Coordinates of C-alpha atoms in Angstrom, one line a residue:
X19 CA 24.5 88.9 -78.8
X20 CA 23.1 85.7 -77.9
X21 CA 21.8 83.4 -80.1
X22 CA 18.3 81.8 -80.4
X23 CA 18.6 78.8 -79.4
X24 CA 15.0 78.0 -80.9
X25 CA 16.3 79.1 -84.3
X26 CA 16.7 76.2 -86.8
X27 CA 18.9 78.6 -88.8
X28 CA 21.9 78.6 -86.3
X29 CA 24.7 76.4 -86.5
X30 CA 26.0 74.5 -83.9
X31 CA 24.8 73.8 -79.7
X32 CA 21.8 75.2 -79.2
X33 CA 22.1 75.7 -75.4
X34 CA 25.6 77.2 -75.9
X35 CA 24.5 80.6 -74.6
X36 CA 22.4 79.6 -71.9
X37 CA 20.5 82.6 -70.0
X38 CA 20.3 80.7 -66.9
X39 CA 23.6 80.4 -66.8
X40 CA 24.6 83.8 -66.5
X41 CA 25.3 84.4 -62.4
X42 CA 23.6 87.6 -62.2
X43 CA 20.3 86.0 -63.3
X44 CA 20.6 82.7 -60.8
X45 CA 21.6 85.0 -58.2
X46 CA 18.3 87.0 -59.0
X47 CA 16.1 83.9 -59.2
X48 CA 17.6 82.5 -55.6
X49 CA 16.8 85.7 -54.2
X50 CA 13.0 85.6 -55.4
X51 CA 12.4 81.9 -54.3
X52 CA 13.7 83.3 -50.8
X53 CA 11.4 85.6 -50.6
X54 CA 8.5 84.1 -51.3
X55 CA 9.1 81.1 -48.9
X56 CA 9.3 84.3 -46.0
X57 CA 6.0 85.3 -47.4
X58 CA 4.5 81.7 -47.1
X59 CA 5.5 81.4 -43.7
X60 CA 4.5 85.0 -42.5
X61 CA 0.9 83.8 -43.7
X62 CA 1.0 80.4 -42.2
X63 CA 2.2 82.1 -38.7
X64 CA 0.1 82.0 -35.7
X65 CA -0.6 85.6 -34.3
X66 CA 1.0 86.0 -30.5
X67 CA -1.9 87.6 -29.4
X68 CA -4.2 84.8 -30.5
X69 CA -1.9 82.3 -28.9
X70 CA -2.5 81.2 -24.9
X71 CA -0.6 79.4 -22.4
X72 CA -1.8 75.4 -21.7
X73 CA -0.2 74.0 -18.9
X74 CA -0.2 70.2 -20.7
X75 CA 3.4 69.4 -21.6
X76 CA 3.4 68.7 -25.2
X77 CA 0.7 71.0 -26.5
X78 CA -0.3 72.5 -30.0
X79 CA 2.9 74.2 -30.7
X80 CA 5.2 72.1 -28.9
X81 CA 3.9 69.4 -32.0
X82 CA 5.2 71.9 -34.6
X83 CA 8.6 72.9 -32.9
X84 CA 7.6 75.7 -30.3
X85 CA 7.1 75.5 -26.9
X86 CA 6.4 78.1 -24.2
X87 CA 8.5 79.3 -21.5
X88 CA 8.4 76.9 -18.4
X89 CA 7.9 73.7 -19.6
X90 CA 4.4 74.8 -20.6
X91 CA 3.1 75.1 -24.2
X92 CA 0.8 77.3 -26.1
X93 CA -1.9 77.0 -28.5
X94 CA -4.5 79.3 -30.4
X95 CA -7.6 80.7 -28.4
X96 CA -9.9 80.1 -31.3
X97 CA -9.0 76.5 -32.0
X98 CA -9.5 73.4 -30.1
X99 CA -6.5 71.2 -30.5
X100 CA -6.2 67.8 -30.1
X101 CA -3.2 67.2 -27.5
X102 CA -1.9 63.9 -29.0
X103 CA -2.4 64.5 -32.6
X104 CA -2.1 68.2 -33.0
X105 CA -5.0 68.6 -34.7
X106 CA -8.5 70.9 -34.7
X107 CA -11.8 70.4 -34.2
X108 CA -15.1 70.7 -32.4
X109 CA -16.3 69.2 -29.7
X110 CA -16.3 65.7 -28.4
X111 CA -19.6 63.5 -28.1
X112 CA -18.8 63.6 -24.2
X113 CA -17.6 66.4 -23.8
X114 CA -21.3 67.5 -25.3
X115 CA -22.6 65.0 -22.8
X116 CA -21.2 66.5 -20.1
X117 CA -22.4 70.5 -21.2
X118 CA -25.8 68.8 -21.7
X119 CA -25.7 67.2 -18.2
X120 CA -24.5 70.1 -16.1
X121 CA -27.0 72.3 -18.0
X122 CA -29.5 69.9 -16.9
X123 CA -28.7 69.6 -13.4
X124 CA -28.2 73.7 -13.0
X125 CA -31.9 73.7 -14.3
X126 CA -33.1 71.2 -11.9
X127 CA -31.4 72.9 -8.8
X128 CA -32.8 76.4 -9.8
X129 CA -36.5 74.6 -10.3
X130 CA -35.9 73.4 -6.6
X131 CA -34.7 76.8 -5.3
X132 CA -37.6 78.8 -7.0
X133 CA -39.8 76.0 -5.4
X134 CA -38.2 76.6 -1.7
X135 CA -38.3 80.1 -2.4
X136 CA -42.2 79.8 -3.1
X137 CA -42.5 77.8 0.1
X138 CA -40.8 80.2 2.4
X139 CA -42.5 83.2 1.0
X140 CA -46.3 81.1 1.9
X141 CA -44.7 80.1 5.4
X142 CA -43.9 83.6 5.9
X143 CA -47.0 85.1 4.8
X144 CA -48.9 82.4 7.3
X145 CA -46.9 83.5 10.4
X146 CA -47.2 87.6 9.8
X147 CA -50.9 86.0 9.4
X148 CA -50.8 84.6 12.8
X149 CA -48.5 87.2 14.6
X150 CA -51.3 90.1 13.4
X151 CA -54.1 87.5 15.1
X152 CA -55.4 86.0 11.8
X153 CA -55.0 82.7 11.1
X154 CA -55.6 80.6 8.1
X155 CA -58.3 79.3 7.1
X156 CA -59.5 76.1 8.7
X157 CA -59.7 72.7 6.9
X158 CA -59.7 69.8 8.3
X159 CA -61.8 67.7 8.5
X160 CA -62.5 68.2 5.4
X161 CA -66.5 68.1 5.7
X162 CA -66.6 69.9 8.7
X163 CA -63.4 72.2 9.3
X164 CA -62.9 73.0 12.9
X165 CA -58.9 73.3 12.4
X166 CA -55.6 74.1 10.2
X167 CA -53.6 71.4 9.3
X168 CA -50.9 71.7 6.6
X169 CA -48.1 69.1 7.3
X170 CA -46.0 71.0 4.0
X171 CA -46.5 74.5 5.5
X172 CA -46.4 74.2 9.3
X173 CA -43.7 71.2 9.6
X174 CA -40.2 71.6 9.1
X175 CA -39.1 70.2 5.4
X176 CA -36.7 68.0 7.3
X177 CA -39.6 66.4 9.6
X178 CA -42.3 66.1 7.3
X179 CA -41.7 62.6 5.9
X180 CA -42.1 61.5 9.7
X181 CA -45.2 63.5 10.4
X182 CA -47.2 62.2 7.2
X183 CA -45.9 58.6 7.9
X184 CA -47.6 59.1 11.4
X185 CA -50.7 60.8 10.0
X186 CA -51.3 58.0 7.8
X187 CA -51.0 55.5 10.2
X188 CA -53.7 57.8 12.2
X189 CA -55.8 57.2 8.5
X190 CA -55.2 53.5 8.6
X191 CA -56.7 53.3 11.9
X192 CA -59.9 55.1 10.9
X193 CA -60.2 52.1 8.6
X194 CA -59.3 49.4 10.7
X195 CA -61.8 50.2 13.0
X196 CA -64.4 50.6 10.3
X197 CA -63.4 47.2 8.6
X198 CA -63.2 45.6 12.9
X199 CA -67.3 47.5 13.2
X200 CA -68.1 45.5 10.0
X201 CA -66.1 41.9 10.9
X202 CA -68.2 42.3 14.5
X203 CA -71.5 42.6 12.5
X204 CA -71.0 39.3 10.4
X205 CA -69.9 37.4 13.7
X206 CA -73.0 38.8 15.1
X207 CA -75.7 37.9 12.4
X208 CA -73.8 34.7 11.4
X209 CA -75.1 33.4 15.1
X210 CA -72.2 31.6 15.9
X211 CA -72.8 29.3 18.9
X212 CA -69.3 29.5 20.8
X213 CA -69.0 33.3 19.9
X214 CA -71.1 35.0 23.6
X215 CA -72.6 38.2 23.6
X216 CA -71.5 38.7 20.1
X217 CA -74.5 42.1 20.3
X218 CA -72.0 43.8 23.0
X219 CA -69.2 42.8 20.7
X220 CA -70.9 44.8 17.9
X221 CA -72.0 47.4 20.0
X222 CA -68.4 48.5 21.8
X223 CA -67.1 48.4 18.0
X224 CA -69.7 50.6 16.8
X225 CA -68.7 52.9 19.8
X226 CA -65.1 52.6 18.7
X227 CA -65.4 54.2 15.6
X228 CA -66.1 57.8 17.0
X229 CA -64.3 57.8 20.6
X230 CA -61.1 56.4 19.1
X231 CA -61.1 58.4 15.9
X232 CA -61.5 61.4 18.1
X233 CA -59.4 60.4 21.2
X234 CA -56.6 59.3 18.9
X235 CA -56.3 62.4 16.8
X236 CA -56.5 65.0 20.1
X237 CA -54.5 62.7 22.4
X238 CA -51.2 61.6 20.1
X239 CA -51.4 62.5 16.3
X240 CA -52.3 66.5 16.9
X241 CA -49.6 66.3 19.9
X242 CA -46.8 65.1 17.4
X243 CA -47.9 67.4 15.0
X244 CA -47.3 70.2 17.3
X245 CA -44.2 68.6 18.3
X246 CA -42.4 68.7 15.1
X247 CA -44.0 72.1 14.1
X248 CA -43.3 73.9 17.7
X249 CA -40.1 71.8 18.5
X250 CA -41.4 71.2 21.7
X251 CA -40.6 69.1 24.8
X252 CA -44.5 68.7 26.1
X253 CA -46.2 67.8 23.0
X254 CA -43.5 65.3 22.8
X255 CA -44.5 63.7 26.0
X256 CA -48.1 64.1 25.3
X257 CA -47.3 61.9 22.4
X258 CA -45.1 59.3 24.1
X259 CA -48.1 58.9 27.0
X260 CA -51.0 58.3 24.9
X261 CA -49.4 56.6 21.9
X262 CA -47.6 54.2 23.9
X263 CA -51.5 53.5 25.3
X264 CA -52.6 53.5 22.0
X265 CA -49.8 50.6 21.1
X266 CA -51.2 48.7 23.7
X267 CA -54.7 49.0 22.5
X268 CA -53.6 47.5 19.2
X269 CA -52.1 44.4 21.2
X270 CA -55.6 44.4 23.4
X271 CA -57.8 44.5 19.6
X272 CA -55.4 41.9 18.3
X273 CA -56.2 39.4 21.1
X274 CA -59.7 40.0 20.6
X275 CA -60.9 39.4 23.9
X276 CA -64.9 38.5 23.8
X277 CA -67.2 41.2 24.3
X278 CA -64.6 43.7 24.2
X279 CA -65.3 45.3 20.5
X280 CA -62.8 43.4 18.4
X281 CA -63.0 40.9 15.9
X282 CA -59.4 39.4 16.6
X283 CA -57.5 36.0 17.3
X284 CA -59.7 34.5 19.7
X285 CA -63.3 35.6 17.8
X286 CA -61.5 33.9 14.7
X287 CA -60.7 30.5 16.8
X288 CA -64.7 30.3 18.0
X289 CA -65.9 31.2 14.6
X290 CA -63.5 28.1 13.1
X291 CA -65.0 25.9 16.1
X292 CA -68.6 26.7 14.9
X293 CA -67.9 26.3 11.3
X294 CA -68.4 29.8 10.5
X295 CA -66.6 30.4 7.4
X296 CA -67.6 34.2 6.7
X297 CA -67.0 35.3 10.5
X298 CA -63.5 33.6 10.8
X299 CA -62.1 34.9 7.3
X300 CA -62.7 38.5 8.4
X301 CA -62.0 37.6 12.3
X302 CA -58.6 36.7 10.7
X303 CA -58.0 39.9 8.3
X304 CA -59.2 42.2 11.5
X305 CA -56.3 39.9 13.4
X306 CA -53.5 41.1 10.9
X307 CA -54.7 44.2 10.4
X308 CA -53.9 44.8 14.5
X309 CA -51.2 42.7 14.6
X310 CA -49.5 45.2 11.8
X311 CA -50.7 48.7 12.9
X312 CA -49.2 47.5 16.5
X313 CA -45.9 46.8 14.4
X314 CA -45.9 50.1 12.6
X315 CA -47.1 52.3 15.5
X316 CA -44.4 51.0 17.4
X317 CA -41.6 51.5 14.6
X318 CA -43.0 55.5 14.1
X319 CA -42.4 55.5 18.3
X320 CA -39.2 54.3 18.4
X321 CA -38.4 56.7 15.9
X322 CA -39.8 59.8 17.2
X323 CA -38.0 58.9 20.2
X324 CA -34.8 58.5 18.7
X325 CA -35.5 62.2 17.1
X326 CA -36.2 63.5 20.7
X327 CA -33.3 62.4 22.4
X328 CA -31.3 63.9 19.5
X329 CA -32.4 67.1 19.8
X330 CA -31.6 66.9 23.6
X331 CA -35.3 67.5 25.2
X332 CA -35.6 66.9 28.9
X333 CA -38.8 66.0 31.1
X334 CA -37.7 69.5 33.2
X335 CA -38.1 71.5 30.0
X336 CA -41.5 69.9 29.2
X337 CA -42.6 70.8 32.7
X338 CA -41.6 74.3 32.5
X339 CA -43.6 74.7 29.2
X340 CA -46.5 73.0 30.6
X341 CA -46.2 75.6 33.6
X342 CA -46.1 78.5 31.1
X343 CA -48.6 77.1 28.7
X344 CA -51.1 76.6 31.9
X345 CA -50.2 80.5 32.8
X346 CA -51.2 81.8 29.6
X347 CA -54.3 80.1 29.2
X348 CA -57.8 81.5 30.4
X349 CA -57.8 78.9 32.8
X350 CA -54.7 79.7 34.6
X351 CA -55.0 83.3 34.5
X352 CA -58.2 82.6 35.9
X353 CA -56.6 80.9 38.8
X354 CA -53.6 83.5 39.4
X355 CA -56.7 86.8 39.5
X356 CA -58.6 84.3 42.3
X357 CA -55.5 83.7 44.3
X358 CA -54.2 87.4 44.1
X359 CA -58.1 88.3 45.3
X360 CA -58.3 86.2 48.3
X361 CA -54.6 87.1 49.4
X362 CA -55.6 90.9 49.1
X363 CA -59.2 90.6 50.6
X364 CA -56.7 88.4 53.8
X365 CA -56.0 90.3 57.0
X366 CA -53.3 88.0 58.1
X367 CA -51.5 88.0 54.6
X368 CA -52.6 84.3 54.3
X369 CA -54.6 82.4 51.4
X370 CA -58.3 81.7 52.9

């Protein structure tokens, strides 16, 4: 029987009979430590079903001694791992900002698509109404509407900016005509000695308020509006002809021929020679406005011309559309009917 090493009454070396020195005890202790390490490794191991393939060399498990086949690496599906350090963590600020930007862009595109869908639906309703013989309610001009006018609904989206700019040019023309009439009135009241027939000049400028307003709208603005809406060569040619005359009219008004209804450059010089400051100042502003409108109209004329050529329109196509339009009109149908009746009444088969 082994002695108690801690018994004070025992004699000799207290560690002479060390229980741990027994070979059976040592073997049992070593086996227990080995089982404990195996349990720890099993608890900390990564399950195979939670591991995914990473195409980046040097993945997570490659940093801890594991690597995938064919040079790839694996990492847990539920853990975001830093490739360089092997440590897991949440999304970085850069990744979060990138996700927010993509979400904002997707929302913006979705709103644009919804707006486009609403616009297409409105245009479809208008087209169906026109096909059924019903047109949208008249809305232009605002005080006394006689026609329907809507650039956003009738003009293709890619051409709206051009048509809207030309519409603004037409509105600017009306404002210049009003200012020109006021300038002519001031020149007439100032009674400048060097200005001849100032009364006729004011009368002509007042008439321009109505004639040029109506003529410019129906002769070149409405044709270009219809040209872009219907992609019609005939309406493009109408715009080119009458807007070309309008550009010459701008130059004519900028010169300011006496008694011609324009307080332009010549009238400004005559007022300066007569020391009529107010008339000279207003005439100078009118001259500048006519020059600016001349330049703007010329620029838009060339822009429409480039669009016309890019679309491949020709003068032959414009003539054919004009013939078809005349044949479908009431006057054309009446002319055809009269010619047919005359041919039937003719004994010789010729027109009489």
